PDB file of C-alpha atoms in Angstrom:
ATOM      1  CA  MET A  14     135.158 107.750 132.073  1.00 50.00           C
ATOM      2  CA  LYS A  15     136.825 110.556 130.136  1.00 44.00           C
ATOM      3  CA  GLN A  16     140.207 109.712 131.666  1.00 46.00           C
ATOM      4  CA  PHE A  17     139.757 106.056 130.758  1.00 41.00           C
ATOM      5  CA  LEU A  18     139.026 106.970 127.129  1.00 38.00           C
ATOM      6  CA  ILE A  19     142.110 109.203 126.955  1.00 43.00           C
ATOM      7  CA  LEU A  20     144.269 106.427 128.423  1.00 39.00           C
ATOM      8  CA  PHE A  21     142.761 103.875 126.028  1.00 43.00           C
ATOM      9  CA  PHE A  22     143.334 106.178 123.049  1.00 42.00           C
ATOM     10  CA  PHE A  23     146.954 106.767 124.061  1.00 43.00           C
ATOM     11  CA  MET A  24     147.590 103.038 124.510  1.00 46.00           C
ATOM     12  CA  LEU A  25     146.004 102.259 121.156  1.00 46.00           C
ATOM     13  CA  PHE A  26     147.579 105.018 119.094  1.00 47.00           C
ATOM     14  CA  GLY A  27     150.450 106.216 121.266  1.00 45.00           C
ATOM     15  CA  ARG A  28     153.077 104.288 119.366  1.00 46.00           C
ATOM     16  CA  SER A  29     152.708 106.520 116.322  1.00 45.00           C
ATOM     17  CA  TYR A  30     153.312 109.622 118.437  1.00 42.00           C
ATOM     18  CA  ALA A  31     156.544 108.177 119.827  1.00 55.00           C
ATOM     19  CA  GLN A  32     158.116 107.789 116.410  1.00 74.00           C
ATOM     20  CA  ILE A  33     161.523 109.166 115.692  1.00 87.00           C
ATOM     21  CA  LEU A  34     161.043 112.199 113.470  1.00 89.00           C
ATOM     22  CA  THR A  35     163.447 113.246 110.740  1.00 89.00           C
ATOM     23  CA  PRO A  36     164.772 116.831 110.585  1.00 86.00           C
ATOM     24  CA  TYR A  37     162.420 117.359 107.628  1.00 86.00           C
ATOM     25  CA  GLU A  38     159.407 116.327 109.738  1.00 88.00           C
ATOM     26  CA  ARG A  39     160.531 118.358 112.755  1.00 87.00           C
ATOM     27  CA  GLY A  40     161.090 121.476 110.644  1.00 84.00           C
ATOM     28  CA  ASN A  41     158.850 123.426 108.341  1.00 81.00           C
ATOM     29  CA  GLY A  42     159.323 121.141 105.360  1.00 77.00           C
ATOM     30  CA  ASN A  43     162.506 122.613 103.952  1.00 79.00           C
ATOM     31  CA  GLN A  44     165.157 121.017 106.179  1.00 81.00           C
ATOM     32  CA  SER A  45     167.197 117.968 105.320  1.00 83.00           C
ATOM     33  CA  ALA A  46     169.328 115.822 107.526  1.00 86.00           C
ATOM     34  CA  THR A  47     173.023 116.516 107.780  1.00 85.00           C
ATOM     35  CA  PHE A  48     175.368 113.550 107.501  1.00 83.00           C
ATOM     36  CA  GLU A  49     175.714 113.419 111.281  1.00 88.00           C
ATOM     37  CA  GLU A  50     171.936 113.688 111.823  1.00 90.00           C
ATOM     38  CA  MET A  51     171.318 110.902 109.314  1.00 90.00           C
ATOM     39  CA  ARG A  52     173.795 108.610 111.060  1.00 91.00           C
ATOM     40  CA  ALA A  53     172.343 109.380 114.496  1.00 93.00           C
ATOM     41  CA  TYR A  54     168.821 108.771 113.185  1.00 93.00           C
ATOM     42  CA  TYR A  55     169.674 105.328 111.817  1.00 93.00           C
ATOM     43  CA  GLN A  56     171.604 104.415 114.955  1.00 93.00           C
ATOM     44  CA  GLU A  57     168.552 105.329 117.036  1.00 95.00           C
ATOM     45  CA  LEU A  58     166.287 103.223 114.802  1.00 94.00           C
ATOM     46  CA  SER A  59     168.593 100.232 115.181  1.00 94.00           C
ATOM     47  CA  ARG A  60     168.554 100.619 118.969  1.00 94.00           C
ATOM     48  CA  LYS A  61     164.748 100.810 119.109  1.00 95.00           C
ATOM     49  CA  TYR A  62     163.764  98.195 116.538  1.00 94.00           C
ATOM     50  CA  THR A  63     165.146  94.694 116.112  1.00 92.00           C
ATOM     51  CA  THR A  64     164.218  94.703 112.416  1.00 93.00           C
ATOM     52  CA  ILE A  65     166.695  97.523 111.688  1.00 93.00           C
ATOM     53  CA  HIS A  66     170.395  96.773 111.538  1.00 92.00           C
ATOM     54  CA  TYR A  67     172.996  99.523 111.110  1.00 91.00           C
ATOM     55  CA  GLU A  68     176.661  99.139 110.312  1.00 88.00           C
ATOM     56  CA  THR A  69     179.499 100.973 108.634  1.00 88.00           C
ATOM     57  CA  ARG A  70     181.223  99.335 105.690  1.00 86.00           C
ATOM     58  CA  GLY A  71     184.147 101.217 104.238  1.00 86.00           C
ATOM     59  CA  GLU A  72     184.500 104.810 103.105  1.00 86.00           C
ATOM     60  CA  ASP A  73     183.365 106.822 100.108  1.00 80.00           C
ATOM     61  CA  ASP A  74     185.657 108.882  97.873  1.00 81.00           C
ATOM     62  CA  ASN A  75     185.436 111.774 100.365  1.00 81.00           C
ATOM     63  CA  ASN A  76     186.741 109.535 103.158  1.00 86.00           C
ATOM     64  CA  LYS A  77     183.315 109.570 104.847  1.00 81.00           C
ATOM     65  CA  PRO A  78     181.932 106.304 106.205  1.00 84.00           C
ATOM     66  CA  ILE A  79     179.461 104.368 104.095  1.00 86.00           C
ATOM     67  CA  ASP A  80     176.663 103.241 106.356  1.00 88.00           C
ATOM     68  CA  VAL A  81     174.468 100.299 105.501  1.00 90.00           C
ATOM     69  CA  VAL A  82     170.972 100.246 106.966  1.00 92.00           C
ATOM     70  CA  VAL A  83     169.037  97.006 106.694  1.00 92.00           C
ATOM     71  CA  PHE A  84     165.347  96.364 107.304  1.00 93.00           C
ATOM     72  CA  ASN A  85     165.194  92.617 107.876  1.00 91.00           C
ATOM     73  CA  PRO A  86     162.038  91.265 109.542  1.00 89.00           C
ATOM     74  CA  PHE A  87     163.259  87.651 109.309  1.00 85.00           C
ATOM     75  CA  GLY A  88     165.531  87.693 112.349  1.00 77.00           C
ATOM     76  CA  LYS A  89     168.543  86.211 110.580  1.00 64.00           C
ATOM     77  CA  THR A  90     171.765  87.780 109.496  1.00 66.00           C
ATOM     78  CA  LEU A  91     171.627  89.484 106.130  1.00 67.00           C
ATOM     79  CA  GLU A  92     173.963  86.921 104.604  1.00 72.00           C
ATOM     80  CA  VAL A  93     171.703  84.024 105.667  1.00 67.00           C
ATOM     81  CA  ALA A  94     168.398  85.765 104.970  1.00 67.00           C
ATOM     82  CA  ARG A  95     169.295  86.989 101.498  1.00 68.00           C
ATOM     83  CA  GLU A  96     169.793  83.432 100.252  1.00 75.00           C
ATOM     84  CA  LYS A  97     166.016  82.964 100.082  1.00 78.00           C
ATOM     85  CA  LYS A  98     164.764  86.558 100.103  1.00 84.00           C
ATOM     86  CA  CYS A  99     164.648  89.416  97.626  1.00 88.00           C
ATOM     87  CA  VAL A 100     166.837  92.381  98.478  1.00 88.00           C
ATOM     88  CA  LEU A 101     165.754  95.881  97.499  1.00 91.00           C
ATOM     89  CA  LEU A 102     168.797  98.156  97.424  1.00 90.00           C
ATOM     90  CA  VAL A 103     168.361 101.903  97.840  1.00 91.00           C
ATOM     91  CA  ASN A 104     171.458 103.905  96.931  1.00 88.00           C
ATOM     92  CA  ASN A 105     171.236 107.336  98.538  1.00 80.00           C
ATOM     93  CA  GLY A 106     173.303 110.468  98.143  1.00 71.00           C
ATOM     94  CA  ILE A 107     175.285 109.540  95.063  1.00 69.00           C
ATOM     95  CA  HIS A 108     175.185 113.124  93.771  1.00 64.00           C
ATOM     96  CA  PRO A 109     175.449 116.380  95.733  1.00 60.00           C
ATOM     97  CA  GLY A 110     172.173 118.141  96.403  1.00 60.00           C
ATOM     98  CA  GLU A 111     169.984 115.036  96.557  1.00 67.00           C
ATOM     99  CA  PRO A 112     168.686 115.175 100.121  1.00 67.00           C
ATOM    100  CA  ASP A 113     165.054 114.387  99.307  1.00 75.00           C
ATOM    101  CA  GLY A 114     165.734 110.711  98.712  1.00 82.00           C
ATOM    102  CA  ILE A 115     167.765 110.474 101.905  1.00 86.00           C
ATOM    103  CA  ASP A 116     164.950 111.990 103.969  1.00 88.00           C
ATOM    104  CA  ALA A 117     162.383 109.744 102.272  1.00 89.00           C
ATOM    105  CA  THR A 118     164.482 106.638 102.935  1.00 92.00           C
ATOM    106  CA  MET A 119     164.877 107.586 106.592  1.00 93.00           C
ATOM    107  CA  MET A 120     161.081 107.793 106.881  1.00 93.00           C
ATOM    108  CA  LEU A 121     160.629 104.567 104.899  1.00 94.00           C
ATOM    109  CA  MET A 122     162.937 102.604 107.195  1.00 94.00           C
ATOM    110  CA  ARG A 123     161.162 103.962 110.259  1.00 95.00           C
ATOM    111  CA  ASP A 124     157.725 103.196 108.846  1.00 96.00           C
ATOM    112  CA  LEU A 125     158.783  99.657 107.927  1.00 95.00           C
ATOM    113  CA  ALA A 126     160.212  99.092 111.417  1.00 94.00           C
ATOM    114  CA  THR A 127     157.081 100.392 113.162  1.00 94.00           C
ATOM    115  CA  GLY A 128     154.719  98.482 110.900  1.00 92.00           C
ATOM    116  CA  LYS A 129     153.140 101.630 109.504  1.00 93.00           C
ATOM    117  CA  ILE A 130     154.133 100.299 106.075  1.00 91.00           C
ATOM    118  CA  ARG A 131     154.088  96.564 105.470  1.00 90.00           C
ATOM    119  CA  ALA A 132     156.956  95.257 103.415  1.00 84.00           C
ATOM    120  CA  PRO A 133     156.124  92.714 100.739  1.00 84.00           C
ATOM    121  CA  GLN A 134     156.690  89.140 101.830  1.00 85.00           C
ATOM    122  CA  ASN A 135     160.231  87.860 101.436  1.00 87.00           C
ATOM    123  CA  VAL A 136     161.740  91.325 100.978  1.00 90.00           C
ATOM    124  CA  ILE A 137     164.694  92.841 102.779  1.00 91.00           C
ATOM    125  CA  VAL A 138     165.327  96.560 102.253  1.00 92.00           C
ATOM    126  CA  VAL A 139     168.943  97.747 102.279  1.00 91.00           C
ATOM    127  CA  ALA A 140     169.912 101.425 102.080  1.00 92.00           C
ATOM    128  CA  LEU A 141     173.394 102.722 101.462  1.00 88.00           C
ATOM    129  CA  ALA A 142     173.423 105.805 103.639  1.00 78.00           C
ATOM    130  CA  SER A 143     176.082 108.179 102.444  1.00 70.00           C
ATOM    131  CA  MET A 144     176.044 111.817 101.427  1.00 66.00           C
TER     132      MET A 144
END
């Protein structure tokens, strides 16, 4: 009986334990993601969850890629979906030394994709992921 309860508990709540953790969450609360870690994190989210789309669009003034991360639960391309949906744009890393917002956005996108946080109806969340 005990083994059945453990198995049941894992099946019921196991998804939350399998989440992709940010460097901040894996560390002791004072780490932030590097540019490469941030990119790898978003690429992993887009592989695991169909509601997350990741692409690179151009370069910033430091010749680093500008990544666009989209949470879109409507299953259409962003261009089609945004015609009838509200788009919330999060612009990260526009000034040096602002890692907190980047870490928070990484967690937000994950929590939206896993359903831990429910997005308002008709909302697409787009994050510009640059540092």
